[in-house]
PDB file of C-alpha atoms in Angstrom:
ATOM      1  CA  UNK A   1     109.577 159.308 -83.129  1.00 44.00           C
ATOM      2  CA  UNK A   2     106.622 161.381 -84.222  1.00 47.00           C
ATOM      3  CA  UNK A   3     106.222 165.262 -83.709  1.00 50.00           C
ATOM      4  CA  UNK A   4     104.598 165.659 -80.110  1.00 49.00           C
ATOM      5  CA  UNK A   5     105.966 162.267 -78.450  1.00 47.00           C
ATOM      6  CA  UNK A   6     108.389 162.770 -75.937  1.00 44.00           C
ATOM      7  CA  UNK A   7     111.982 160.874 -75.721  1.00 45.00           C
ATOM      8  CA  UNK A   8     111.913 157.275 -73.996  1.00 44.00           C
ATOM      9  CA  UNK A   9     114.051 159.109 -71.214  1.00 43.00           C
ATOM     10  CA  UNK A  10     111.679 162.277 -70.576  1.00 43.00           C
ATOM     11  CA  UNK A  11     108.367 159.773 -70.017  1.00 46.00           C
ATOM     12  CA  UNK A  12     106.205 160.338 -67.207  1.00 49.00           C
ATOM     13  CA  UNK A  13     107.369 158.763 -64.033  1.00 48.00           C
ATOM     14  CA  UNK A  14     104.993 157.898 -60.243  1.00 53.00           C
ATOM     15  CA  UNK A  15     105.781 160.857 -58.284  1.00 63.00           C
ATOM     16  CA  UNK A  16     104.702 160.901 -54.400  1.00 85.00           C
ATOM     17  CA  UNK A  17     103.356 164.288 -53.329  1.00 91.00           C
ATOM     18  CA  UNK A  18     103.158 164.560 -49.652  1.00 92.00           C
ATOM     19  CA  UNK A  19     100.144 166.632 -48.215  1.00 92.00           C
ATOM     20  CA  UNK A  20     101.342 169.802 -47.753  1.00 94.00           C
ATOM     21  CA  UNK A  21     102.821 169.544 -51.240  1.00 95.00           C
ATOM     22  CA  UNK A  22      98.724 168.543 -52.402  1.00 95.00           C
ATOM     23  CA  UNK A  23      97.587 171.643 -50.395  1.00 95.00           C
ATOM     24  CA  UNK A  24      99.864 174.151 -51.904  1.00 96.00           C
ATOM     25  CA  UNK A  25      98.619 173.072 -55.136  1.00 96.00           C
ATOM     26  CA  UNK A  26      94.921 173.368 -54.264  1.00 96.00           C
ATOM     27  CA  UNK A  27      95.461 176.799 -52.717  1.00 96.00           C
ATOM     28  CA  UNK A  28      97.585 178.496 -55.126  1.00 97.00           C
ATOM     29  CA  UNK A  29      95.068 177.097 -57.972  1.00 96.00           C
ATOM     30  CA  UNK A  30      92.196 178.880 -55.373  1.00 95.00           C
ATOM     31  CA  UNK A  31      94.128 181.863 -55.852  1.00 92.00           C
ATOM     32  CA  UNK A  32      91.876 184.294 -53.419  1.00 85.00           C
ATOM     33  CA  UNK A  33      88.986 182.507 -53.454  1.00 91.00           C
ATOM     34  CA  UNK A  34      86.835 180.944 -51.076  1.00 93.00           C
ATOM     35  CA  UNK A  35      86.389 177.354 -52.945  1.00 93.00           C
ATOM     36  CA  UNK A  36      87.622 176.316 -56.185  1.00 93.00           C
ATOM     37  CA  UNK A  37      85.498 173.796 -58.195  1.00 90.00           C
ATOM     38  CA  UNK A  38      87.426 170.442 -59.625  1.00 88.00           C
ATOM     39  CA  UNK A  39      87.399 171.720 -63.148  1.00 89.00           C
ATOM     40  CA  UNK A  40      88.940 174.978 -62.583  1.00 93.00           C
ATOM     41  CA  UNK A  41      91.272 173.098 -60.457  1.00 95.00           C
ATOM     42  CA  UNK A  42      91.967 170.630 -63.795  1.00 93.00           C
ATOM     43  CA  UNK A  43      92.239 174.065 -65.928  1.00 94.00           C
ATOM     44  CA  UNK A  44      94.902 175.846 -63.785  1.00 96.00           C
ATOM     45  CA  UNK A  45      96.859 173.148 -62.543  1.00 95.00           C
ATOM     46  CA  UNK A  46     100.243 172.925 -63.391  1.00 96.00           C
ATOM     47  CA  UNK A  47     101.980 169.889 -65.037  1.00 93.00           C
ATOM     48  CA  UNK A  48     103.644 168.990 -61.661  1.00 94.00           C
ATOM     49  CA  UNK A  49     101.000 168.937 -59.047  1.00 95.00           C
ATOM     50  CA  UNK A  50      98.449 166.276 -58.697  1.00 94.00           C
ATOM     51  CA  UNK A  51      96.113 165.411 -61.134  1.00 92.00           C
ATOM     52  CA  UNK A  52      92.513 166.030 -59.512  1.00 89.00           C
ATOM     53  CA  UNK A  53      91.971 162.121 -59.329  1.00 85.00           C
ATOM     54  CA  UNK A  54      95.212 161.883 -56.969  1.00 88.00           C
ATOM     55  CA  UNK A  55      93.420 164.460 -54.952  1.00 90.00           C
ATOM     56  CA  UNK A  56      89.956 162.581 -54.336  1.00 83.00           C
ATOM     57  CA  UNK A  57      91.936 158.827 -53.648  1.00 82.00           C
ATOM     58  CA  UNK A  58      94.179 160.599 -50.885  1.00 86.00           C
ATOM     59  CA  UNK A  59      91.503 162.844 -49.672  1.00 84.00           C
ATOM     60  CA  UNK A  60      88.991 160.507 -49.679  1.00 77.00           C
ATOM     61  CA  UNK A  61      86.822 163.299 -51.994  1.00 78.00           C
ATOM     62  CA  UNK A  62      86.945 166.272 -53.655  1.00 85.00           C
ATOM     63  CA  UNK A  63      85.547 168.290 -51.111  1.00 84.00           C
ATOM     64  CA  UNK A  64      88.268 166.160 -48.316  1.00 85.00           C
ATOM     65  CA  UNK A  65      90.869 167.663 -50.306  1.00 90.00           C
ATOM     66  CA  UNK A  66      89.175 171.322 -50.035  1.00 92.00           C
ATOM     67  CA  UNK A  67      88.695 171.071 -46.166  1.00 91.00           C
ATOM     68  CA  UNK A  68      92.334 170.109 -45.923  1.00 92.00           C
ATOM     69  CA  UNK A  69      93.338 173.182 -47.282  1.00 95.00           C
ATOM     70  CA  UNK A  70      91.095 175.461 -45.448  1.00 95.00           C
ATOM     71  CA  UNK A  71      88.418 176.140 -48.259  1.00 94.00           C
ATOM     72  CA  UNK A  72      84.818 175.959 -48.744  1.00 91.00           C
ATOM     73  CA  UNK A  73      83.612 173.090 -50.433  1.00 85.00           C
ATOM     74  CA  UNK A  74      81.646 173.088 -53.578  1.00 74.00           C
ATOM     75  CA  UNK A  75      77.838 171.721 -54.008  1.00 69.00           C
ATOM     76  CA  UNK A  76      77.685 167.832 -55.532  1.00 57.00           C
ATOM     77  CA  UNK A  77      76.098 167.203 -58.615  1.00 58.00           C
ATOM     78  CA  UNK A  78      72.551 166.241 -57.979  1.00 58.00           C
ATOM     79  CA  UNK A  79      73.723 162.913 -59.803  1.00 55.00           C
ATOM     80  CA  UNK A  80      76.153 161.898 -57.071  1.00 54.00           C
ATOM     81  CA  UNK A  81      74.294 163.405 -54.151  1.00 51.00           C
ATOM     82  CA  UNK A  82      73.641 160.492 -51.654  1.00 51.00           C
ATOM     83  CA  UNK A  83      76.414 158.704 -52.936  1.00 49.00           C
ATOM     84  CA  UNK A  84      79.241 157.744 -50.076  1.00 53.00           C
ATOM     85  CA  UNK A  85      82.792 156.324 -50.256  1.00 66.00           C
ATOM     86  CA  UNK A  86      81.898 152.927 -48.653  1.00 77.00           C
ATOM     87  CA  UNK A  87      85.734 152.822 -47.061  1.00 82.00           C
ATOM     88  CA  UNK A  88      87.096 154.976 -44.939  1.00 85.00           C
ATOM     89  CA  UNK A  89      90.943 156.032 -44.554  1.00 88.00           C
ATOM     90  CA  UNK A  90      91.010 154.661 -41.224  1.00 90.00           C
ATOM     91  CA  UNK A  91      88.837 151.522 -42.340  1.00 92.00           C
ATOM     92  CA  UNK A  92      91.242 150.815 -44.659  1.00 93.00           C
ATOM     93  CA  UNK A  93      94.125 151.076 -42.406  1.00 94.00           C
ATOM     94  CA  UNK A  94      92.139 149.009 -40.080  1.00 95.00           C
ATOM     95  CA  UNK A  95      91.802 146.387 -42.269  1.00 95.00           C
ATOM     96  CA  UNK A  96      95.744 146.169 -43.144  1.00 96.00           C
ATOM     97  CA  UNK A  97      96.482 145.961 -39.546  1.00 96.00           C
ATOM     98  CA  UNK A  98      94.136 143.396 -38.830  1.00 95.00           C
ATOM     99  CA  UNK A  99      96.060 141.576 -41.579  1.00 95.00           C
ATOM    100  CA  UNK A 100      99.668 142.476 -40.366  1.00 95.00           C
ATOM    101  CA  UNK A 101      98.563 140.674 -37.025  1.00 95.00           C
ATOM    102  CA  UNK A 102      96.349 137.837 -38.560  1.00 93.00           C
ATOM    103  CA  UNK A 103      99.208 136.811 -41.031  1.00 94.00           C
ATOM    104  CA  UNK A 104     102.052 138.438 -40.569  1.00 95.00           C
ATOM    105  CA  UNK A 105     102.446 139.576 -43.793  1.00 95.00           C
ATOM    106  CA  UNK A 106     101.170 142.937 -46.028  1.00 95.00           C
ATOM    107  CA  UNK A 107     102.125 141.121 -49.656  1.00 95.00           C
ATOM    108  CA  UNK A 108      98.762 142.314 -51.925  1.00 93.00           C
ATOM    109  CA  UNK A 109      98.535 138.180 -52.664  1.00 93.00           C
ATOM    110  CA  UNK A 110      98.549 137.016 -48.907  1.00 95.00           C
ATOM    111  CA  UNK A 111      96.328 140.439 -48.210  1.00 95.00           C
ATOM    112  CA  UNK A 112      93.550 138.882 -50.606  1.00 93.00           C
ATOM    113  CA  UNK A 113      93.624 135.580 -49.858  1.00 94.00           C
ATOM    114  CA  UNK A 114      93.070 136.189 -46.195  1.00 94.00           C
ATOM    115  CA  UNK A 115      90.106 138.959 -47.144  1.00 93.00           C
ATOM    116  CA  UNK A 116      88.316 136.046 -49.712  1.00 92.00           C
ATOM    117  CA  UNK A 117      89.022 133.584 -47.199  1.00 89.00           C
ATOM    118  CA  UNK A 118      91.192 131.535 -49.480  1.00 85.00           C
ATOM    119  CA  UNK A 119      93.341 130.523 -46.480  1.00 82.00           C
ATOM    120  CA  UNK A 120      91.092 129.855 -43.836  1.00 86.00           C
ATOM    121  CA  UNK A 121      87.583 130.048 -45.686  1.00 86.00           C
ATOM    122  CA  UNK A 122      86.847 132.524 -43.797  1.00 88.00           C
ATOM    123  CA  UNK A 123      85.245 135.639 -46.089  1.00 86.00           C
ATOM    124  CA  UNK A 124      86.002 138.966 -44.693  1.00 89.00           C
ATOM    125  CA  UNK A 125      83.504 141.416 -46.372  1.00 87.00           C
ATOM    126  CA  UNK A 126      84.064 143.819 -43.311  1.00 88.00           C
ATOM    127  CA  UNK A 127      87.389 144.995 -45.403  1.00 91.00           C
ATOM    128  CA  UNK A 128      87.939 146.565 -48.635  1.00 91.00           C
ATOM    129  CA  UNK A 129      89.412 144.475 -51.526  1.00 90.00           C
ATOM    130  CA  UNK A 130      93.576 145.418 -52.706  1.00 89.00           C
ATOM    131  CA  UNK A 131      92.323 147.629 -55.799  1.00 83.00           C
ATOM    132  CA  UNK A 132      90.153 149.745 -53.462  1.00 84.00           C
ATOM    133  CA  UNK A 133      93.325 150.101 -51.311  1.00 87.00           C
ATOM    134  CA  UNK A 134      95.626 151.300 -53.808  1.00 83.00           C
ATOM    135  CA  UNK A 135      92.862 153.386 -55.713  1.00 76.00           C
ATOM    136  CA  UNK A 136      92.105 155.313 -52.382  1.00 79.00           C
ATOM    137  CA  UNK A 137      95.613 155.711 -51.017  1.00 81.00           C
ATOM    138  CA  UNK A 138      97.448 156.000 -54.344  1.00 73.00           C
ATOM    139  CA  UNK A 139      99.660 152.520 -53.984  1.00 80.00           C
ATOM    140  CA  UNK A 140     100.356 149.608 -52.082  1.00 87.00           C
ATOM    141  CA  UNK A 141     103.334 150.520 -50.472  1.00 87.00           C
ATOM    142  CA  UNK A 142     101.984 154.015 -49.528  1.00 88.00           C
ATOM    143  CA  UNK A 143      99.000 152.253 -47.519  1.00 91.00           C
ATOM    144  CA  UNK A 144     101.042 149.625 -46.088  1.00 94.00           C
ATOM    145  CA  UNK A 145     103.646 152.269 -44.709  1.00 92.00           C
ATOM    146  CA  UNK A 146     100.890 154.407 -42.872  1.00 92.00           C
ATOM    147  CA  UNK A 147      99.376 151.095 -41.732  1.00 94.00           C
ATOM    148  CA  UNK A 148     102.056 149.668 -39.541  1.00 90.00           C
ATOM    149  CA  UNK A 149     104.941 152.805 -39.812  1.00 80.00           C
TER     150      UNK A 149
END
């Protein structure tokens, strides 16, 4: 083992935040501010709270994640300004349900083949595709769970 790797035991593992746990983070990073901008949110994070990225999939944005918690929102970049997030939470949710009923199953395999049409050649471009899913709501089984409870 080289100087600065950590042992096979002490390696990163998935850890589920729940909301309130994502909020706490953003406010006590916001301090007494109003707003707190994503990179002074990157610099004063802690090791265990969500990485910003975790923040905008759950959210839906960066400026989601600052409404949850009750502060301003910060100005986009004129480079992303216009820019949308095509899917909504609820689309998405929408979309798995639709599934759920259709099929009968959530499986990511029998969830794209019923979106491409692979089953009944039917094409579905009204839903998003599995790795928008999990990107957006953090995993699989976190987006199936909210879908049907």
């Amino acid at each position: 083992m080289t100087t600065g790797q950590r042992p096979a035991t002490a390696r990163h593992r998935p850890v589920g935040y729940t909301e309130q746990q994502m909020i706490d983070a953003l406010l006590r990073c916001a301090a007494d501010q109003d707003s707190l901008s994503r990179n002074d949110y990157i610099r004063r994070r802690h090791d265990d709270e969500p990485s910003a990225p975790l923040l905008e999939r759950r959210f839906g944005s960066w400026n989601a994640a600052l409404q949850q918690a009750g502060l301003g929102t910060t100005e986009q970049p004129l480079h992303f300004q216009g820019a949308t997030t095509k899917w909504t939470e609820e689309m998405i949710l929408d979309a798995l349900r639709e599934c759920w009923i259709k099929t009968g199953s959530l499986a990511v395999l029998t969830y794209e083949a019923w979106r491409t049409g692979s089953t009944d050649g039917i094409c579905r471009s009204h839903v998003p595709p599995a790795a928008t899913i999990r990107f957006r709501m953090g995993s699989w089984s976190r987006a199936t769970r909210l879908a049907v409870g």
